């Protein structure tokens, strides 16, 4: 199993960015996928989830600005980020959600990609 | 849901026992997981559903608790166990993490 994020860079406040996460080693289309970010100040913060059938959840702070999507042919999940703010500066991880009967957990994580929002 | 981890830092020696706590602002039943993070690396799942070791995790790691009080225990610290540990709840959206406990030498 491998998850490889890319797309992180320096961007100005108000700008846009698209992060990608390329998955391999497992049947991507059968898993829910998540984005989780980490900042020195706020620690780990769950950002968004997309299911196999494109049911989507977001944390409140990114609602209306970020969009999660997936391409099962390319085995990839994306995070489209608009109207970026200083507080969006973080390392962004994609994580696989493993579902069991009655519970689930994040069993695989990528190495992360750094997004820096600064003038 | 707010998760509070204690202590923020735990200073111990190899071979000693580590006891890390995670308190939730409301009941989680057993919907709590523990992760280990080493410097420059992604978090790694240690314990799921409060007390189940993830694949490949050594037996010295154990989790307990339910409701609002949870504990991660490392029975005898190995040099590679010095890291930051996070708890995470998944009973309610948005999913949230604790602030972490750093286990240092």
PDB file of C-alpha atoms in Angstrom:
ATOM      1  CA  UNK A   1       0.000   0.000   0.000  1.00  0.00           C
ATOM      2  CA  UNK A   2       1.300   3.421  -0.914  1.00  0.00           C
ATOM      3  CA  UNK A   3      -0.178   6.902  -0.757  1.00  0.00           C
ATOM      4  CA  UNK A   4       1.841   9.708  -2.321  1.00  0.00           C
ATOM      5  CA  UNK A   5       0.734  13.306  -1.943  1.00  0.00           C
ATOM      6  CA  UNK A   6       1.871  16.128  -4.186  1.00  0.00           C
ATOM      7  CA  UNK A   7       1.016  19.690  -5.077  1.00  0.00           C
ATOM      8  CA  UNK A   8       2.002  21.499  -1.910  1.00  0.00           C
ATOM      9  CA  UNK A   9       3.791  24.803  -2.392  1.00  0.00           C
ATOM     10  CA  UNK A  10       3.943  28.440  -1.331  1.00  0.00           C
ATOM     11  CA  UNK A  11       0.780  30.336  -2.256  1.00  0.00           C
ATOM     12  CA  UNK A  12      -0.473  33.819  -1.475  1.00  0.00           C
ATOM     13  CA  UNK A  13      -3.501  34.457   0.728  1.00  0.00           C
ATOM     14  CA  UNK A  14      -6.644  34.295  -1.360  1.00  0.00           C
ATOM     15  CA  UNK A  15      -4.995  31.956  -3.825  1.00  0.00           C
ATOM     16  CA  UNK A  16      -5.885  28.455  -4.971  1.00  0.00           C
ATOM     17  CA  UNK A  17      -4.129  25.125  -5.025  1.00  0.00           C
ATOM     18  CA  UNK A  18      -4.896  21.524  -5.887  1.00  0.00           C
ATOM     19  CA  UNK A  19      -3.367  18.700  -3.887  1.00  0.00           C
ATOM     20  CA  UNK A  20      -3.195  15.168  -5.277  1.00  0.00           C
ATOM     21  CA  UNK A  21      -2.814  11.810  -3.598  1.00  0.00           C
ATOM     22  CA  UNK A  22      -1.872   8.865  -5.783  1.00  0.00           C
ATOM     23  CA  UNK A  23      -2.753   5.475  -4.337  1.00  0.00           C
ATOM     24  CA  UNK A  24      -1.360   2.086  -5.201  1.00  0.00           C
ATOM     25  CA  UNK A  25      -1.246  -1.458  -3.855  1.00  0.00           C
ATOM     26  CA  UNK A  26      -4.915  -1.781  -3.009  1.00  0.00           C
ATOM     27  CA  UNK A  27      -8.346  -1.567  -4.740  1.00  0.00           C
ATOM     28  CA  UNK A  28      -8.703   2.195  -4.456  1.00  0.00           C
ATOM     29  CA  UNK A  29     -12.318   2.411  -5.590  1.00  0.00           C
ATOM     30  CA  UNK A  30     -13.510   0.322  -2.638  1.00  0.00           C
ATOM     31  CA  UNK A  31     -12.162   2.652   0.066  1.00  0.00           C
ATOM     32  CA  UNK A  32     -13.207   5.930   1.601  1.00  0.00           C
ATOM     33  CA  UNK A  33     -10.386   8.481   1.504  1.00  0.00           C
ATOM     34  CA  UNK A  34      -9.619  11.414   3.764  1.00  0.00           C
ATOM     35  CA  UNK A  35      -7.470  14.516   3.966  1.00  0.00           C
ATOM     36  CA  UNK A  36      -5.984  15.408   7.362  1.00  0.00           C
ATOM     37  CA  UNK A  37      -3.700  18.350   8.025  1.00  0.00           C
ATOM     38  CA  UNK A  38      -1.141  19.172  10.685  1.00  0.00           C
ATOM     39  CA  UNK A  39       0.052  22.529  11.917  1.00  0.00           C
ATOM     40  CA  UNK A  40       2.485  23.312  14.716  1.00  0.00           C
ATOM     41  CA  UNK A  41      -0.149  25.395  16.445  1.00  0.00           C
ATOM     42  CA  UNK A  42      -3.341  23.355  16.068  1.00  0.00           C
ATOM     43  CA  UNK A  43      -1.909  19.879  15.741  1.00  0.00           C
ATOM     44  CA  UNK A  44      -3.760  17.301  13.684  1.00  0.00           C
ATOM     45  CA  UNK A  45      -7.027  18.395  12.085  1.00  0.00           C
ATOM     46  CA  UNK A  46      -9.318  16.250   9.967  1.00  0.00           C
ATOM     47  CA  UNK A  47     -10.272  18.148   6.803  1.00  0.00           C
ATOM     48  CA  UNK A  48     -12.496  16.114   4.485  1.00  0.00           C
ATOM     49  CA  UNK A  49     -13.702  12.658   3.495  1.00  0.00           C
ATOM     50  CA  UNK A  50     -15.015  11.193   0.247  1.00  0.00           C
ATOM     51  CA  UNK A  51     -16.739   7.852   0.065  1.00  0.00           C
ATOM     52  CA  UNK A  52     -16.742   5.287  -2.717  1.00  0.00           C
ATOM     53  CA  UNK A  53     -20.017   6.804  -3.955  1.00  0.00           C
ATOM     54  CA  UNK A  54     -18.882  10.426  -3.525  1.00  0.00           C
ATOM     55  CA  UNK A  55     -20.602  11.126  -0.210  1.00  0.00           C
ATOM     56  CA  UNK A  56     -18.542  13.981   1.192  1.00  0.00           C
ATOM     57  CA  UNK A  57     -17.911  15.548   4.595  1.00  0.00           C
ATOM     58  CA  UNK A  58     -15.881  18.652   5.490  1.00  0.00           C
ATOM     59  CA  UNK A  59     -14.732  20.299   8.653  1.00  0.00           C
ATOM     60  CA  UNK A  60     -16.456  23.638   9.167  1.00  0.00           C
ATOM     61  CA  UNK A  61     -13.381  25.803   8.627  1.00  0.00           C
ATOM     62  CA  UNK A  62     -12.951  24.678   5.010  1.00  0.00           C
ATOM     63  CA  UNK A  63     -16.608  24.341   4.003  1.00  0.00           C
ATOM     64  CA  UNK A  64     -17.277  26.353   0.854  1.00  0.00           C
ATOM     65  CA  UNK A  65     -13.560  26.843   0.151  1.00  0.00           C
ATOM     66  CA  UNK A  66     -12.195  23.317  -0.262  1.00  0.00           C
ATOM     67  CA  UNK A  67     -13.504  20.529  -2.492  1.00  0.00           C
ATOM     68  CA  UNK A  68     -12.516  16.882  -2.211  1.00  0.00           C
ATOM     69  CA  UNK A  69     -12.832  14.678  -5.284  1.00  0.00           C
ATOM     70  CA  UNK A  70     -11.598  11.345  -6.556  1.00  0.00           C
ATOM     71  CA  UNK A  71     -10.736   9.637  -9.813  1.00  0.00           C
ATOM     72  CA  UNK A  72     -11.018   5.876  -9.451  1.00  0.00           C
ATOM     73  CA  UNK A  73      -9.467   5.281 -12.882  1.00  0.00           C
ATOM     74  CA  UNK A  74      -6.331   7.113 -11.793  1.00  0.00           C
ATOM     75  CA  UNK A  75      -6.571   5.803  -8.194  1.00  0.00           C
ATOM     76  CA  UNK A  76      -6.251   9.341  -6.932  1.00  0.00           C
ATOM     77  CA  UNK A  77      -7.937  11.669  -4.507  1.00  0.00           C
ATOM     78  CA  UNK A  78      -7.703  15.437  -4.754  1.00  0.00           C
ATOM     79  CA  UNK A  79      -8.181  18.458  -2.547  1.00  0.00           C
ATOM     80  CA  UNK A  80      -9.059  21.651  -4.385  1.00  0.00           C
ATOM     81  CA  UNK A  81      -8.347  24.570  -2.102  1.00  0.00           C
ATOM     82  CA  UNK A  82      -9.646  28.085  -2.806  1.00  0.00           C
ATOM     83  CA  UNK A  83      -9.561  31.382  -0.934  1.00  0.00           C
ATOM     84  CA  UNK A  84      -6.573  30.173   1.030  1.00  0.00           C
ATOM     85  CA  UNK A  85      -5.863  31.744   4.403  1.00  0.00           C
ATOM     86  CA  UNK A  86      -2.772  31.946   6.589  1.00  0.00           C
ATOM     87  CA  UNK A  87      -4.322  29.370   8.905  1.00  0.00           C
ATOM     88  CA  UNK A  88      -4.480  26.815   6.078  1.00  0.00           C
ATOM     89  CA  UNK A  89      -0.691  26.554   6.270  1.00  0.00           C
ATOM     90  CA  UNK A  90      -0.038  22.929   7.170  1.00  0.00           C
ATOM     91  CA  UNK A  91       1.266  19.575   6.094  1.00  0.00           C
ATOM     92  CA  UNK A  92      -1.604  17.835   4.322  1.00  0.00           C
ATOM     93  CA  UNK A  93      -1.877  14.062   4.568  1.00  0.00           C
ATOM     94  CA  UNK A  94      -4.180  11.746   2.692  1.00  0.00           C
ATOM     95  CA  UNK A  95      -5.320   8.739   4.659  1.00  0.00           C
ATOM     96  CA  UNK A  96      -7.161   5.563   3.804  1.00  0.00           C
ATOM     97  CA  UNK A  97     -10.191   4.654   5.864  1.00  0.00           C
ATOM     98  CA  UNK A  98     -10.557   0.960   6.593  1.00  0.00           C
ATOM     99  CA  UNK A  99     -14.135  -0.007   7.390  1.00  0.00           C
ATOM    100  CA  UNK A 100     -15.023  -2.959   9.597  1.00  0.00           C
ATOM    101  CA  UNK A 101     -18.391  -4.068  10.896  1.00  0.00           C
ATOM    102  CA  UNK A 102     -19.361  -1.421  13.430  1.00  0.00           C
ATOM    103  CA  UNK A 103     -16.215   0.674  13.293  1.00  0.00           C
ATOM    104  CA  UNK A 104     -13.449   2.031  11.090  1.00  0.00           C
ATOM    105  CA  UNK A 105     -10.014   3.578  11.364  1.00  0.00           C
ATOM    106  CA  UNK A 106      -7.310   5.310   9.330  1.00  0.00           C
ATOM    107  CA  UNK A 107      -4.862   2.542   8.640  1.00  0.00           C
ATOM    108  CA  UNK A 108      -2.632   4.023   5.938  1.00  0.00           C
ATOM    109  CA  UNK A 109      -1.253   7.550   5.567  1.00  0.00           C
ATOM    110  CA  UNK A 110       0.831   9.277   2.932  1.00  0.00           C
ATOM    111  CA  UNK A 111       4.025  11.136   3.744  1.00  0.00           C
ATOM    112  CA  UNK A 112       2.345  14.528   3.474  1.00  0.00           C
ATOM    113  CA  UNK A 113       2.735  17.636   1.348  1.00  0.00           C
ATOM    114  CA  UNK A 114       3.442  21.097   2.747  1.00  0.00           C
ATOM    115  CA  UNK A 115       1.181  24.006   1.917  1.00  0.00           C
ATOM    116  CA  UNK A 116       2.420  27.431   2.965  1.00  0.00           C
ATOM    117  CA  UNK A 117       0.068  30.387   2.668  1.00  0.00           C
ATOM    118  CA  UNK A 118       2.046  33.620   2.879  1.00  0.00           C
ATOM    119  CA  UNK A 119       2.315  36.950   1.005  1.00  0.00           C
TER     120      UNK A 119
ATOM    121  CA  UNK B   1     -15.731  16.698  20.690  1.00  0.00           C
ATOM    122  CA  UNK B   2     -12.614  17.891  22.532  1.00  0.00           C
ATOM    123  CA  UNK B   3      -9.912  15.377  23.373  1.00  0.00           C
ATOM    124  CA  UNK B   4      -7.478  16.312  26.140  1.00  0.00           C
ATOM    125  CA  UNK B   5      -4.239  14.391  26.399  1.00  0.00           C
ATOM    126  CA  UNK B   6      -2.112  14.250  29.506  1.00  0.00           C
ATOM    127  CA  UNK B   7       0.656  14.793  30.206  1.00  0.00           C
ATOM    128  CA  UNK B   8       1.894  17.015  27.408  1.00  0.00           C
ATOM    129  CA  UNK B   9       5.385  15.607  27.876  1.00  0.00           C
ATOM    130  CA  UNK B  10       6.516  12.406  29.541  1.00  0.00           C
ATOM    131  CA  UNK B  11      10.197  12.046  30.358  1.00  0.00           C
ATOM    132  CA  UNK B  12      11.199   8.428  30.860  1.00  0.00           C
ATOM    133  CA  UNK B  13      14.084   6.040  30.343  1.00  0.00           C
ATOM    134  CA  UNK B  14      14.234   2.948  28.123  1.00  0.00           C
ATOM    135  CA  UNK B  15      12.723  -0.002  29.946  1.00  0.00           C
ATOM    136  CA  UNK B  16      10.298   2.120  31.937  1.00  0.00           C
ATOM    137  CA  UNK B  17       6.512   1.969  31.685  1.00  0.00           C
ATOM    138  CA  UNK B  18       4.660   4.807  29.963  1.00  0.00           C
ATOM    139  CA  UNK B  19       1.056   5.642  30.735  1.00  0.00           C
ATOM    140  CA  UNK B  20      -0.659   8.192  28.487  1.00  0.00           C
ATOM    141  CA  UNK B  21      -4.168   9.504  29.051  1.00  0.00           C
ATOM    142  CA  UNK B  22      -6.854  10.840  26.746  1.00  0.00           C
ATOM    143  CA  UNK B  23     -10.086  12.370  28.046  1.00  0.00           C
ATOM    144  CA  UNK B  24     -13.084  13.118  25.852  1.00  0.00           C
ATOM    145  CA  UNK B  25     -15.621  15.906  26.355  1.00  0.00           C
ATOM    146  CA  UNK B  26     -18.415  13.405  25.751  1.00  0.00           C
ATOM    147  CA  UNK B  27     -18.788   9.668  25.602  1.00  0.00           C
ATOM    148  CA  UNK B  28     -17.062   7.918  22.727  1.00  0.00           C
ATOM    149  CA  UNK B  29     -18.034   4.367  23.697  1.00  0.00           C
ATOM    150  CA  UNK B  30     -14.906   2.730  22.268  1.00  0.00           C
ATOM    151  CA  UNK B  31     -14.603   4.874  19.119  1.00  0.00           C
ATOM    152  CA  UNK B  32     -11.081   6.005  19.881  1.00  0.00           C
ATOM    153  CA  UNK B  33      -7.791   5.287  18.174  1.00  0.00           C
ATOM    154  CA  UNK B  34      -4.147   5.970  19.042  1.00  0.00           C
ATOM    155  CA  UNK B  35      -1.407   7.039  16.651  1.00  0.00           C
ATOM    156  CA  UNK B  36       2.347   7.354  16.992  1.00  0.00           C
ATOM    157  CA  UNK B  37       4.245  10.045  15.112  1.00  0.00           C
ATOM    158  CA  UNK B  38       7.995  10.307  14.807  1.00  0.00           C
ATOM    159  CA  UNK B  39       9.734  13.452  13.671  1.00  0.00           C
ATOM    160  CA  UNK B  40       9.285  14.066   9.946  1.00  0.00           C
ATOM    161  CA  UNK B  41       6.963  11.106   9.499  1.00  0.00           C
ATOM    162  CA  UNK B  42       3.238  10.598   9.089  1.00  0.00           C
ATOM    163  CA  UNK B  43       1.181   9.322  12.008  1.00  0.00           C
ATOM    164  CA  UNK B  44       1.061   5.543  12.315  1.00  0.00           C
ATOM    165  CA  UNK B  45      -1.938   3.668  13.685  1.00  0.00           C
ATOM    166  CA  UNK B  46      -1.160   1.847  16.929  1.00  0.00           C
ATOM    167  CA  UNK B  47      -4.499   1.030  18.553  1.00  0.00           C
ATOM    168  CA  UNK B  48      -8.019   1.047  17.106  1.00  0.00           C
ATOM    169  CA  UNK B  49     -11.382   0.788  18.826  1.00  0.00           C
ATOM    170  CA  UNK B  50      -9.720   1.708  22.146  1.00  0.00           C
ATOM    171  CA  UNK B  51      -7.959  -1.582  22.788  1.00  0.00           C
ATOM    172  CA  UNK B  52      -7.056  -3.413  19.570  1.00  0.00           C
ATOM    173  CA  UNK B  53      -3.473  -3.392  18.342  1.00  0.00           C
ATOM    174  CA  UNK B  54      -3.071  -2.609  14.662  1.00  0.00           C
ATOM    175  CA  UNK B  55      -1.219  -4.970  12.379  1.00  0.00           C
ATOM    176  CA  UNK B  56       2.453  -5.244  13.218  1.00  0.00           C
ATOM    177  CA  UNK B  57       2.269  -3.302  16.467  1.00  0.00           C
ATOM    178  CA  UNK B  58       4.311  -4.905  19.266  1.00  0.00           C
ATOM    179  CA  UNK B  59       2.566  -6.361  22.296  1.00  0.00           C
ATOM    180  CA  UNK B  60       4.187  -3.820  24.607  1.00  0.00           C
ATOM    181  CA  UNK B  61       1.595  -1.330  23.347  1.00  0.00           C
ATOM    182  CA  UNK B  62      -1.861  -1.658  24.863  1.00  0.00           C
ATOM    183  CA  UNK B  63      -4.964   0.477  24.986  1.00  0.00           C
ATOM    184  CA  UNK B  64      -7.822   0.541  27.436  1.00  0.00           C
ATOM    185  CA  UNK B  65     -10.849   2.562  28.377  1.00  0.00           C
ATOM    186  CA  UNK B  66     -14.304   3.436  27.157  1.00  0.00           C
ATOM    187  CA  UNK B  67     -16.700   6.333  27.453  1.00  0.00           C
ATOM    188  CA  UNK B  68     -14.635   9.400  28.215  1.00  0.00           C
ATOM    189  CA  UNK B  69     -11.409   8.029  29.737  1.00  0.00           C
ATOM    190  CA  UNK B  70      -8.785   6.204  27.726  1.00  0.00           C
ATOM    191  CA  UNK B  71      -5.234   5.051  28.344  1.00  0.00           C
ATOM    192  CA  UNK B  72      -2.337   4.024  26.132  1.00  0.00           C
ATOM    193  CA  UNK B  73       0.296   1.994  27.941  1.00  0.00           C
ATOM    194  CA  UNK B  74       3.763   1.100  26.724  1.00  0.00           C
ATOM    195  CA  UNK B  75       4.891  -1.617  29.095  1.00  0.00           C
ATOM    196  CA  UNK B  76       8.637  -1.250  28.605  1.00  0.00           C
ATOM    197  CA  UNK B  77       9.940   1.585  26.471  1.00  0.00           C
ATOM    198  CA  UNK B  78      12.222   0.741  23.586  1.00  0.00           C
ATOM    199  CA  UNK B  79      14.466   3.434  22.051  1.00  0.00           C
ATOM    200  CA  UNK B  80      12.239   3.591  18.963  1.00  0.00           C
ATOM    201  CA  UNK B  81       9.159   4.378  21.090  1.00  0.00           C
ATOM    202  CA  UNK B  82      10.252   7.925  21.866  1.00  0.00           C
ATOM    203  CA  UNK B  83       7.796   9.907  19.782  1.00  0.00           C
ATOM    204  CA  UNK B  84       4.547  11.876  19.957  1.00  0.00           C
ATOM    205  CA  UNK B  85       1.300  10.012  20.559  1.00  0.00           C
ATOM    206  CA  UNK B  86      -2.157  11.216  19.534  1.00  0.00           C
ATOM    207  CA  UNK B  87      -5.643   9.987  20.299  1.00  0.00           C
ATOM    208  CA  UNK B  88      -8.465  10.460  17.796  1.00  0.00           C
ATOM    209  CA  UNK B  89     -12.235  10.096  18.076  1.00  0.00           C
ATOM    210  CA  UNK B  90     -14.523   9.021  15.279  1.00  0.00           C
ATOM    211  CA  UNK B  91     -17.910   8.753  16.944  1.00  0.00           C
ATOM    212  CA  UNK B  92     -19.025  12.166  15.700  1.00  0.00           C
ATOM    213  CA  UNK B  93     -18.235  14.595  12.854  1.00  0.00           C
ATOM    214  CA  UNK B  94     -15.986  16.438  12.746  1.00  0.00           C
ATOM    215  CA  UNK B  95     -13.416  13.825  13.642  1.00  0.00           C
ATOM    216  CA  UNK B  96     -10.989  15.282  16.163  1.00  0.00           C
ATOM    217  CA  UNK B  97      -7.554  14.583  17.567  1.00  0.00           C
ATOM    218  CA  UNK B  98      -6.002  15.229  20.930  1.00  0.00           C
ATOM    219  CA  UNK B  99      -3.127  17.658  21.314  1.00  0.00           C
ATOM    220  CA  UNK B 100      -0.576  14.889  21.721  1.00  0.00           C
ATOM    221  CA  UNK B 101       1.783  13.539  24.367  1.00  0.00           C
ATOM    222  CA  UNK B 102       5.493  13.660  23.664  1.00  0.00           C
ATOM    223  CA  UNK B 103       7.403  10.744  25.158  1.00  0.00           C
ATOM    224  CA  UNK B 104      11.006  11.817  25.503  1.00  0.00           C
ATOM    225  CA  UNK B 105      14.139  10.342  26.940  1.00  0.00           C
TER     226      UNK B 105
END
